């Protein structure tokens, strides 16, 4: 173990494999469902804290990876909250795909307590988290970025300082909005092609050798839809949340977003129909059932 004292809060689908890369440090973990933290602690030799306060006490770096900024902010206050444990000089890295405005608010509050903050959302999925090859987009001042870099580099292979606090979350939201639009477009197009008598695999092979190819067509649909496996690694509800954040970023900057508005509505409908645990690719299931086809091959 190195001497660095690190705390990680939020051992979900992506948080747990990220935290596993920090186990060589003196790592303390906290999770709302304690059994998950205990299983992680046993597997990786990490200490398990009973409360966010206990996790933060004595930590030089605290990382959070929760569904939204709302849950992050809720963890900060109260007698058992992070602020009650964090000391002056600590570094707070929020790896949640969060909300830029909420992060600016939180950074200002933490600064009043002598705590530095960076938003550091990640991209690369659970596979990238396991491999330690995530792309991490950091919103922070230069000094905070320099402090954050060595710890983020344990979890990612591309650590990019993209601007001031909030800009990491803004970039992540726009990235995921592009993913959402693409899933919908690929799903619609393939449903129509299958109905028109083209085999889904053939259609994808041609698209992937042509100008319409994308990460969705090259990787996600072949691995998850054509196989009928539909693994649950990134919840559709979280992608819908990301589209909502991107729409707010467009509103705040005065940019019209008819495409993202429609994607938000369609993902909202998919979430209402498919529920909170469906995977993001399962939006295509809905299109399949509406079109009366299966995209397999
Ligand atoms: P999960 O739903 O798998 O896990 C959520 C985590 O947050 C769990 O540890 C859960 O605890 C905890 N949590 C939920 N609600 C609360 C609450 N009210 N108070 C305290 N803790 C809470 O999400 P992911 O790990 O997939 O995602 C986490 C973040 O990372 C999200 O912002 C997501 O958008 C982003 N992300 C996810 C990716 C992925 O591939 N999964 C890829 C890139 C970014 P409990 O165990 O008790 O449920």
Tab-separated table of C-alpha atoms and ligand atoms in Angstrom:
chain	number	residue	atom	x	y	z
A	1	UNK	CA	0.000	0.000	0.000
A	2	UNK	CA	1.159	3.554	-0.726
A	3	UNK	CA	0.816	6.249	1.871
A	4	UNK	CA	-1.977	8.075	0.045
A	5	UNK	CA	-5.298	7.951	1.888
A	6	UNK	CA	-8.192	7.676	-0.556
A	7	UNK	CA	-11.945	7.246	-0.056
A	8	UNK	CA	-14.366	6.045	-2.755
A	9	UNK	CA	-18.136	6.370	-2.378
A	10	UNK	CA	-20.555	4.635	-4.737
A	11	UNK	CA	-19.676	1.070	-5.711
A	12	UNK	CA	-22.177	0.679	-8.562
A	13	UNK	CA	-21.732	-0.881	-11.997
A	14	UNK	CA	-18.894	1.478	-12.910
A	15	UNK	CA	-17.795	2.726	-9.481
A	16	UNK	CA	-16.721	-0.698	-8.216
A	17	UNK	CA	-14.320	-1.547	-11.074
A	18	UNK	CA	-12.929	2.020	-10.912
A	19	UNK	CA	-12.322	1.778	-7.177
A	20	UNK	CA	-10.571	-1.574	-7.634
A	21	UNK	CA	-7.667	0.294	-9.307
A	22	UNK	CA	-7.180	2.357	-6.149
A	23	UNK	CA	-6.707	-0.632	-3.877
A	24	UNK	CA	-2.916	-0.191	-3.852
A	25	UNK	CA	-3.523	3.054	-1.959
A	26	UNK	CA	-4.873	3.104	1.573
A	27	UNK	CA	-8.465	2.796	0.404
A	28	UNK	CA	-11.685	3.272	2.366
A	29	UNK	CA	-15.016	2.605	0.658
A	30	UNK	CA	-18.599	3.517	1.455
A	31	UNK	CA	-21.746	2.353	-0.303
A	32	UNK	CA	-25.413	2.964	0.512
A	33	UNK	CA	-26.029	-0.795	0.471
A	34	UNK	CA	-23.367	-1.845	2.942
A	35	UNK	CA	-23.215	-5.477	1.805
A	36	UNK	CA	-21.743	-4.307	-1.524
A	37	UNK	CA	-19.030	-2.342	0.277
A	38	UNK	CA	-18.217	-5.319	2.483
A	39	UNK	CA	-17.920	-7.654	-0.507
A	40	UNK	CA	-15.633	-5.082	-2.188
A	41	UNK	CA	-13.598	-4.692	0.999
A	42	UNK	CA	-13.053	-8.456	1.242
A	43	UNK	CA	-12.107	-8.745	-2.444
A	44	UNK	CA	-9.699	-5.780	-2.505
A	45	UNK	CA	-8.461	-5.358	1.044
A	46	UNK	CA	-10.207	-2.008	1.514
A	47	UNK	CA	-11.566	-0.635	4.768
A	48	UNK	CA	-15.357	-0.213	4.895
A	49	UNK	CA	-16.750	2.989	6.405
A	50	UNK	CA	-20.133	3.092	8.125
A	51	UNK	CA	-20.924	6.648	6.977
A	52	UNK	CA	-19.689	9.184	4.385
A	53	UNK	CA	-18.215	11.141	7.290
A	54	UNK	CA	-16.183	8.154	8.440
A	55	UNK	CA	-15.003	7.532	4.858
A	56	UNK	CA	-13.860	11.146	4.489
A	57	UNK	CA	-12.120	11.423	7.866
A	58	UNK	CA	-8.370	11.657	7.242
A	59	UNK	CA	-8.730	11.154	3.474
A	60	UNK	CA	-6.520	13.233	1.179
A	61	UNK	CA	-8.675	12.411	-1.840
A	62	UNK	CA	-12.393	11.573	-1.886
A	63	UNK	CA	-14.049	10.238	-5.034
A	64	UNK	CA	-17.793	9.919	-5.609
A	65	UNK	CA	-19.563	7.949	-8.362
A	66	UNK	CA	-23.313	8.176	-7.856
A	67	UNK	CA	-26.283	8.306	-10.249
A	68	UNK	CA	-26.735	12.097	-10.350
A	69	UNK	CA	-25.467	15.313	-8.734
A	70	UNK	CA	-28.525	15.208	-6.459
A	71	UNK	CA	-27.204	12.137	-4.654
A	72	UNK	CA	-23.723	13.680	-4.467
A	73	UNK	CA	-25.021	16.885	-2.892
A	74	UNK	CA	-27.150	14.859	-0.463
A	75	UNK	CA	-24.025	13.046	0.753
A	76	UNK	CA	-22.217	16.255	1.624
A	77	UNK	CA	-24.293	17.640	4.490
A	78	UNK	CA	-25.548	16.474	7.859
A	79	UNK	CA	-23.807	15.028	10.914
A	80	UNK	CA	-22.753	11.902	8.955
A	81	UNK	CA	-22.039	13.767	5.705
A	82	UNK	CA	-18.750	14.168	3.856
A	83	UNK	CA	-18.176	17.730	5.040
A	84	UNK	CA	-18.249	16.608	8.657
A	85	UNK	CA	-15.281	14.332	7.921
A	86	UNK	CA	-13.238	16.189	5.292
A	87	UNK	CA	-10.264	18.227	6.442
A	88	UNK	CA	-8.907	21.435	4.904
A	89	UNK	CA	-6.629	20.720	1.965
A	90	UNK	CA	-8.554	17.620	0.848
A	91	UNK	CA	-9.366	16.987	-2.812
A	92	UNK	CA	-12.919	16.032	-3.863
A	93	UNK	CA	-13.269	14.340	-7.286
A	94	UNK	CA	-16.788	13.705	-8.528
A	95	UNK	CA	-16.816	10.965	-11.179
A	96	UNK	CA	-20.611	10.999	-11.424
A	97	UNK	CA	-22.010	12.036	-14.819
A	98	UNK	CA	-23.396	15.067	-13.077
A	99	UNK	CA	-24.851	18.486	-13.628
A	100	UNK	CA	-22.500	21.433	-14.383
A	101	UNK	CA	-24.494	23.975	-12.363
A	102	UNK	CA	-24.682	21.679	-9.331
A	103	UNK	CA	-20.924	21.124	-9.542
A	104	UNK	CA	-20.171	24.849	-9.653
A	105	UNK	CA	-22.398	25.277	-6.585
A	106	UNK	CA	-20.678	22.453	-4.732
A	107	UNK	CA	-17.181	23.640	-5.696
A	108	UNK	CA	-17.930	27.112	-4.299
A	109	UNK	CA	-19.215	25.671	-1.014
A	110	UNK	CA	-16.250	23.330	-0.635
A	111	UNK	CA	-13.795	26.133	-1.405
A	112	UNK	CA	-15.170	27.909	1.671
A	113	UNK	CA	-13.926	24.937	3.713
A	114	UNK	CA	-10.515	24.815	2.014
A	115	UNK	CA	-11.427	21.765	-0.091
A	116	UNK	CA	-10.582	21.607	-3.811
A	117	UNK	CA	-13.124	20.153	-6.239
A	118	UNK	CA	-13.056	18.753	-9.775
A	119	UNK	CA	-15.811	17.181	-11.823
A	120	UNK	CA	-14.246	14.108	-13.423
A	121	UNK	CA	-16.894	12.076	-15.272
A	122	UNK	CA	-15.748	9.050	-17.202
A	123	UNK	CA	-16.388	7.353	-20.531
A	124	UNK	CA	-15.527	3.851	-21.677
A	125	UNK	CA	-18.151	1.718	-19.957
A	126	UNK	CA	-17.701	-1.030	-17.413
A	127	UNK	CA	-15.169	-2.795	-19.689
A	128	UNK	CA	-13.037	0.357	-19.772
A	129	UNK	CA	-13.359	0.711	-16.013
A	130	UNK	CA	-12.166	-2.865	-15.493
A	131	UNK	CA	-9.253	-2.381	-17.887
A	132	UNK	CA	-8.314	1.011	-16.407
A	133	UNK	CA	-8.632	2.628	-19.840
A	134	UNK	CA	-11.405	5.143	-19.210
A	135	UNK	CA	-11.436	8.592	-20.783
A	136	UNK	CA	-11.824	11.086	-17.942
A	137	UNK	CA	-12.916	14.661	-18.652
A	138	UNK	CA	-11.917	17.000	-15.892
A	139	UNK	CA	-13.436	20.369	-15.019
A	140	UNK	CA	-11.168	22.210	-12.576
A	141	UNK	CA	-8.622	24.957	-12.146
A	142	UNK	CA	-5.095	24.100	-13.266
A	143	UNK	CA	-3.697	23.437	-9.806
A	144	UNK	CA	-6.549	21.090	-8.886
A	145	UNK	CA	-6.170	19.236	-12.194
A	146	UNK	CA	-2.460	18.705	-11.505
A	147	UNK	CA	-3.308	17.221	-8.088
A	148	UNK	CA	-6.105	15.048	-9.535
A	149	UNK	CA	-4.126	13.668	-12.480
A	150	UNK	CA	-2.044	10.958	-10.727
A	151	UNK	CA	-5.059	9.388	-9.061
A	152	UNK	CA	-7.279	9.577	-12.157
A	153	UNK	CA	-4.474	8.043	-14.212
A	154	UNK	CA	-4.867	4.860	-12.163
A	155	UNK	CA	-8.361	4.451	-13.641
A	156	UNK	CA	-8.063	5.940	-17.098
A	157	UNK	CA	-5.744	6.164	-20.070
A	158	UNK	CA	-6.905	9.574	-21.317
A	159	UNK	CA	-7.172	12.239	-18.637
A	160	UNK	CA	-8.154	15.534	-20.221
A	161	UNK	CA	-8.407	18.947	-18.577
A	162	UNK	CA	-11.365	20.359	-20.511
A	163	UNK	CA	-12.001	23.649	-18.694
A	164	UNK	CA	-13.215	25.129	-15.409
A	165	UNK	CA	-15.454	23.353	-12.875
A	166	UNK	CA	-18.629	22.087	-14.582
A	167	UNK	CA	-17.112	21.712	-18.032
A	168	UNK	CA	-16.298	18.024	-17.549
A	169	UNK	CA	-19.953	17.358	-16.757
A	170	UNK	CA	-21.100	19.464	-19.713
A	171	UNK	CA	-18.829	17.575	-22.127
A	172	UNK	CA	-19.856	14.193	-20.742
A	173	UNK	CA	-23.557	15.070	-21.106
A	174	UNK	CA	-23.130	16.145	-24.727
A	175	UNK	CA	-21.111	12.993	-25.475
A	176	UNK	CA	-23.852	10.818	-24.037
A	177	UNK	CA	-26.563	12.769	-25.826
A	178	UNK	CA	-24.747	11.907	-29.076
A	179	UNK	CA	-24.737	8.260	-28.002
A	180	UNK	CA	-28.481	8.419	-27.269
A	181	UNK	CA	-29.320	9.996	-30.632
A	182	UNK	CA	-27.199	7.381	-32.366
A	183	UNK	CA	-28.840	4.451	-30.587
A	184	UNK	CA	-32.246	5.726	-31.680
A	185	UNK	CA	-31.150	6.331	-35.268
A	186	UNK	CA	-29.423	2.948	-35.638
A	187	UNK	CA	-32.413	1.175	-34.043
A	188	UNK	CA	-34.905	2.865	-36.366
A	189	UNK	CA	-32.820	2.253	-39.466
A	190	UNK	CA	-32.159	-1.419	-38.721
A	191	UNK	CA	-35.805	-2.109	-37.858
A	192	UNK	CA	-36.796	-0.710	-41.253
A	193	UNK	CA	-34.066	-2.631	-43.096
A	194	UNK	CA	-35.027	-5.944	-41.468
A	195	UNK	CA	-38.661	-5.303	-42.433
A	196	UNK	CA	-37.468	-4.550	-45.956
A	197	UNK	CA	-35.862	-7.993	-46.094
A	198	UNK	CA	-32.187	-7.154	-45.384
A	199	UNK	CA	-30.440	-9.341	-42.792
A	200	UNK	CA	-29.426	-7.273	-39.788
A	201	UNK	CA	-25.837	-8.568	-39.798
A	202	UNK	CA	-25.420	-7.836	-43.494
A	203	UNK	CA	-26.855	-4.347	-43.035
A	204	UNK	CA	-24.432	-3.632	-40.188
A	205	UNK	CA	-21.424	-5.018	-42.070
A	206	UNK	CA	-22.146	-2.681	-44.974
A	207	UNK	CA	-22.876	0.323	-42.740
A	208	UNK	CA	-19.659	-0.374	-40.834
A	209	UNK	CA	-17.719	-0.226	-44.099
A	210	UNK	CA	-19.545	2.975	-45.032
A	211	UNK	CA	-20.044	6.529	-43.820
A	212	UNK	CA	-22.897	5.790	-41.379
A	213	UNK	CA	-20.751	3.709	-39.014
A	214	UNK	CA	-20.402	4.577	-35.328
A	215	UNK	CA	-19.522	3.036	-31.962
A	216	UNK	CA	-23.153	1.951	-31.723
A	217	UNK	CA	-23.119	0.192	-35.116
A	218	UNK	CA	-19.576	-1.203	-34.817
A	219	UNK	CA	-19.609	-2.418	-31.222
A	220	UNK	CA	-22.780	-2.011	-29.193
A	221	UNK	CA	-25.374	-3.439	-31.585
A	222	UNK	CA	-23.238	-6.441	-32.745
A	223	UNK	CA	-22.333	-7.376	-29.149
A	224	UNK	CA	-25.652	-6.728	-27.453
A	225	UNK	CA	-28.529	-6.685	-29.931
A	226	UNK	CA	-27.606	-9.105	-32.734
A	227	UNK	CA	-26.619	-11.680	-30.098
A	228	UNK	CA	-29.846	-11.100	-28.146
A	229	UNK	CA	-27.728	-10.896	-24.984
A	230	UNK	CA	-28.792	-7.382	-23.830
A	231	UNK	CA	-26.251	-7.210	-20.950
A	232	UNK	CA	-27.085	-4.653	-18.283
A	233	UNK	CA	-23.995	-2.479	-17.786
A	234	UNK	CA	-25.294	1.096	-18.113
A	235	UNK	CA	-28.841	1.852	-17.147
A	236	UNK	CA	-31.146	3.491	-19.676
A	237	UNK	CA	-32.409	5.705	-16.844
A	238	UNK	CA	-28.879	7.126	-16.473
A	239	UNK	CA	-28.592	7.841	-20.198
A	240	UNK	CA	-31.968	9.596	-20.113
A	241	UNK	CA	-30.619	11.694	-17.239
A	242	UNK	CA	-27.541	12.577	-19.346
A	243	UNK	CA	-29.713	13.720	-22.262
A	244	UNK	CA	-31.605	15.932	-19.799
A	245	UNK	CA	-28.325	17.499	-18.616
A	246	UNK	CA	-27.227	18.092	-22.219
A	247	UNK	CA	-30.557	19.783	-22.971
A	248	UNK	CA	-29.983	22.122	-20.022
A	249	UNK	CA	-26.458	22.885	-21.258
A	250	UNK	CA	-27.937	23.879	-24.630
A	251	UNK	CA	-30.598	26.008	-22.940
A	252	UNK	CA	-28.039	27.756	-20.725
A	253	UNK	CA	-25.870	28.539	-23.744
A	254	UNK	CA	-28.802	29.665	-25.890
A	255	UNK	CA	-28.358	26.937	-28.492
A	256	UNK	CA	-31.476	25.423	-30.074
A	257	UNK	CA	-31.687	21.662	-29.585
A	258	UNK	CA	-34.664	20.144	-31.408
A	259	UNK	CA	-32.806	16.858	-31.936
A	260	UNK	CA	-31.870	16.500	-28.269
A	261	UNK	CA	-35.376	17.517	-27.209
A	262	UNK	CA	-36.803	14.659	-29.246
A	263	UNK	CA	-34.153	12.201	-27.994
A	264	UNK	CA	-35.033	13.244	-24.426
A	265	UNK	CA	-38.728	12.607	-25.034
A	266	UNK	CA	-38.090	9.213	-26.647
A	267	UNK	CA	-35.728	8.091	-23.874
A	268	UNK	CA	-38.220	9.356	-21.277
A	269	UNK	CA	-40.861	7.162	-22.868
A	270	UNK	CA	-38.460	4.193	-23.000
A	271	UNK	CA	-37.611	4.648	-19.309
A	272	UNK	CA	-41.306	4.763	-18.365
A	273	UNK	CA	-41.968	1.565	-20.332
A	274	UNK	CA	-38.826	-0.461	-19.611
A	275	UNK	CA	-38.174	0.604	-16.008
A	276	UNK	CA	-35.190	1.693	-13.937
A	277	UNK	CA	-32.999	-1.375	-14.411
A	278	UNK	CA	-33.156	-1.701	-18.237
A	279	UNK	CA	-29.863	-1.237	-20.096
A	280	UNK	CA	-29.442	1.754	-22.421
A	281	UNK	CA	-29.414	-0.401	-25.564
A	282	UNK	CA	-32.830	-1.767	-24.627
A	283	UNK	CA	-34.362	1.357	-26.175
A	284	UNK	CA	-33.947	-0.699	-29.353
A	285	UNK	CA	-36.150	-3.448	-27.867
A	286	UNK	CA	-38.971	-0.935	-27.788
A	287	UNK	CA	-38.478	-0.103	-31.458
A	288	UNK	CA	-38.389	-3.792	-32.281
A	289	UNK	CA	-41.704	-4.393	-30.584
A	290	UNK	CA	-43.303	-1.312	-32.167
A	291	UNK	CA	-42.068	-2.395	-35.614
A	292	UNK	CA	-42.869	-6.086	-35.003
A	293	UNK	CA	-39.322	-7.268	-35.878
A	294	UNK	CA	-36.243	-8.643	-34.140
A	295	UNK	CA	-32.798	-7.295	-35.039
A	296	UNK	CA	-30.720	-10.502	-34.714
A	297	UNK	CA	-28.143	-12.340	-36.726
B	1	LIG	P1	-25.464	2.167	-10.682
B	1	LIG	O1	-26.923	2.410	-10.722
B	1	LIG	O2	-24.932	0.828	-11.071
B	1	LIG	O3	-24.880	2.479	-9.196
B	1	LIG	C1	-25.237	3.634	-8.524
B	1	LIG	C2	-24.430	3.774	-7.254
B	1	LIG	O4	-24.940	4.919	-6.539
B	1	LIG	C3	-24.567	2.591	-6.306
B	1	LIG	O5	-23.394	2.489	-5.537
B	1	LIG	C4	-25.752	3.004	-5.438
B	1	LIG	O6	-25.754	2.398	-4.164
B	1	LIG	C5	-25.452	4.480	-5.271
B	1	LIG	N1	-26.656	5.243	-4.924
B	1	LIG	C6	-27.820	5.289	-5.608
B	1	LIG	N2	-28.679	6.137	-4.987
B	1	LIG	C7	-28.034	6.607	-3.882
B	1	LIG	C8	-28.394	7.499	-2.852
B	1	LIG	N3	-29.598	8.093	-2.823
B	1	LIG	N4	-27.496	7.755	-1.874
B	1	LIG	C9	-26.279	7.158	-1.905
B	1	LIG	N5	-25.869	6.304	-2.858
B	1	LIG	C10	-26.744	6.042	-3.839
B	1	LIG	O7	-24.795	3.326	-11.571
B	1	LIG	P2	-23.410	3.292	-12.378
B	1	LIG	O8	-22.324	2.808	-11.488
B	1	LIG	O9	-23.623	2.646	-13.696
B	1	LIG	O10	-23.241	4.870	-12.675
B	1	LIG	C11	-22.710	5.790	-11.747
B	1	LIG	C12	-22.435	7.096	-12.493
B	1	LIG	O11	-21.499	6.836	-13.537
B	1	LIG	C13	-23.689	7.673	-13.175
B	1	LIG	O12	-23.680	9.068	-13.127
B	1	LIG	C14	-23.554	7.174	-14.613
B	1	LIG	O13	-24.269	8.019	-15.517
B	1	LIG	C15	-22.058	7.201	-14.797
B	1	LIG	N6	-21.504	6.306	-15.832
B	1	LIG	C16	-21.850	4.974	-15.896
B	1	LIG	C17	-21.326	4.167	-16.893
B	1	LIG	C18	-21.646	2.699	-17.017
B	1	LIG	O14	-21.215	2.086	-18.013
B	1	LIG	N7	-22.347	2.074	-16.061
B	1	LIG	C19	-20.406	4.723	-17.918
B	1	LIG	C20	-20.035	6.099	-17.686
B	1	LIG	C21	-20.596	6.855	-16.702
B	1	LIG	P3	-26.526	0.991	-3.899
B	1	LIG	O15	-25.493	-0.074	-4.091
B	1	LIG	O16	-27.004	1.123	-2.511
B	1	LIG	O17	-27.663	0.902	-4.906
